GROMACS .gro file of C-alpha atoms in nm:
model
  100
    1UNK     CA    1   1.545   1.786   0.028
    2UNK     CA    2   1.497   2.047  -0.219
    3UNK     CA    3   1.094   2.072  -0.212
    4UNK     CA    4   1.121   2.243   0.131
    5UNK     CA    5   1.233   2.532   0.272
    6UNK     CA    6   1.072   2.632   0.601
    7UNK     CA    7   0.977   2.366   0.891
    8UNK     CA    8   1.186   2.109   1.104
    9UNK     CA    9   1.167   1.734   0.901
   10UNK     CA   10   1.019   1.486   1.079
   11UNK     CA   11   1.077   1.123   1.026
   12UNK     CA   12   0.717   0.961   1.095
   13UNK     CA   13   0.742   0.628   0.924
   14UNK     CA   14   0.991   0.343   0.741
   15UNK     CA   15   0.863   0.068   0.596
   16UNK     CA   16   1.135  -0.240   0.403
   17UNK     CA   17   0.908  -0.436   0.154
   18UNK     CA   18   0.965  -0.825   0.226
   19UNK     CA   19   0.664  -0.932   0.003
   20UNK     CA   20   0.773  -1.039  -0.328
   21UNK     CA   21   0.530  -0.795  -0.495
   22UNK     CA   22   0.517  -0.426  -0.518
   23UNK     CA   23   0.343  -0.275  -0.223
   24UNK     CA   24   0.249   0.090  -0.129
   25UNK     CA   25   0.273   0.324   0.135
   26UNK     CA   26   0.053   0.625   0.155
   27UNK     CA   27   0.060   0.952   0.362
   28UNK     CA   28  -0.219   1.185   0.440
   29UNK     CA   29  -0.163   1.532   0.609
   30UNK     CA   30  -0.452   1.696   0.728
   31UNK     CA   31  -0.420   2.086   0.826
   32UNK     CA   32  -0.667   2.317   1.046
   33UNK     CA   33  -0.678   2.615   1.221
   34UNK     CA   34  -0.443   2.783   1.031
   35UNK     CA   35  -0.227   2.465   1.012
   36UNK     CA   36   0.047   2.431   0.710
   37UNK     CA   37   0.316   2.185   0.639
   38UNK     CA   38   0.389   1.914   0.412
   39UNK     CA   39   0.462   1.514   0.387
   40UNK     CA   40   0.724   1.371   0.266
   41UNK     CA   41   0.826   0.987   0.141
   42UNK     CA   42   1.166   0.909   0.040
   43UNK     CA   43   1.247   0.557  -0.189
   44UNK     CA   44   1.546   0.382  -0.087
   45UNK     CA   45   1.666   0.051  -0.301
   46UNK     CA   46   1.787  -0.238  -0.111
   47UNK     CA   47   2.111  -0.081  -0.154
   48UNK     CA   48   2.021   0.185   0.035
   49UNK     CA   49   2.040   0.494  -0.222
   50UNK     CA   50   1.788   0.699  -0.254
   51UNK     CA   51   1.556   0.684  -0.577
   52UNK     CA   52   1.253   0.915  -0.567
   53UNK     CA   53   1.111   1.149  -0.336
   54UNK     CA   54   0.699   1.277  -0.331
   55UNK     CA   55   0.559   1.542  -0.132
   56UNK     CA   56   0.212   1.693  -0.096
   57UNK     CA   57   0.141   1.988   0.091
   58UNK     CA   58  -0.146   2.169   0.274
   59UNK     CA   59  -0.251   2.530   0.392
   60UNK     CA   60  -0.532   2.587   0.586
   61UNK     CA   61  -0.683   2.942   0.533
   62UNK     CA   62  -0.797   3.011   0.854
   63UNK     CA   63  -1.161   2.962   0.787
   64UNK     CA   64  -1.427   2.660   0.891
   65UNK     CA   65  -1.254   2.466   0.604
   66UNK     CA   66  -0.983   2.152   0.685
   67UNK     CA   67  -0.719   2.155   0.423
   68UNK     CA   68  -0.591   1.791   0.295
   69UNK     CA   69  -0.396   1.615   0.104
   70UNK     CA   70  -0.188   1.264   0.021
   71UNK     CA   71   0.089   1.066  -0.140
   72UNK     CA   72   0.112   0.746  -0.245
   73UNK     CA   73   0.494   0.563  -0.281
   74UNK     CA   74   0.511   0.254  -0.449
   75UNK     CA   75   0.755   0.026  -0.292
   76UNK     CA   76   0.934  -0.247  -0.467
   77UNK     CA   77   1.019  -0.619  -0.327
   78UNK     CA   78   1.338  -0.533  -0.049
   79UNK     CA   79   1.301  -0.149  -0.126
   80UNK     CA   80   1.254   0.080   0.170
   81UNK     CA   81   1.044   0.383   0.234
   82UNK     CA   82   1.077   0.671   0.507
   83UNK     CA   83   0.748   0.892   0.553
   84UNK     CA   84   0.841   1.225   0.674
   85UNK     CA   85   0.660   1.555   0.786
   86UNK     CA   86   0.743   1.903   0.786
   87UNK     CA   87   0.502   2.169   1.000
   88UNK     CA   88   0.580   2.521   0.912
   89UNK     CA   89   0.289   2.630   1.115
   90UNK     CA   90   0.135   2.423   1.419
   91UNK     CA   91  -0.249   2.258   1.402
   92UNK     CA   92  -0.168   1.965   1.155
   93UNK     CA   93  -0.252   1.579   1.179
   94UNK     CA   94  -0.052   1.329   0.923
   95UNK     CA   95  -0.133   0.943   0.896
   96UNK     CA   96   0.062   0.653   0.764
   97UNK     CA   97  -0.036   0.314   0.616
   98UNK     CA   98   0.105   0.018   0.402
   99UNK     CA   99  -0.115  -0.070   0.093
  100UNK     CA  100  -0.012  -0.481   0.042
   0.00000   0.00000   0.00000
């Protein structure tokens, strides 16, 4: 995965759409204490290449703040979706969920 360069990748998540409508998965990564890494969700068809790929990243300074941010991967009818996460520096949280 091109986007990435330092950190072990993680698979967190896959998802296969059965509906018969376009569904969504979403990914938030959530970074303190001096926390960095990134998410990652890859699109797979029902043939089982791979189609897109989205990433979102966070850094947290080392202050009070929390650092945050998300992704959100539509997923076609019989398409599947792996969430994955990358920490290139310890102290951060991700989430998963499936928007019907």
């Amino acid at each position: 995965m091109a986007t990435h360069t330092l950190g072990e990748l993680v698979q967190e998540v896959e998802y296969t759409n059965t509906k018969q409508h376009t569904a969504f998965m979403t990914g938030q990564i959530r970074c303190e204490e001096s926390g960095a890494g990134e998410i990652v969700a890859v699109l797979f068809d029902m043939n089982g290449e791979r189609k897109s790929e989205l990433a979102a990243g966070a850094h947290q300074h080392g202050d009070t703040r929390v650092a945050c941010n998300t992704l959100t991967m539509p997923v076609p009818p019989r398409w599947t979706v792996k969430g994955y996460r990358i920490e290139t520096q310890s102290a951060i949280q991700t989430q998963w969920a499936e928007i019907d």
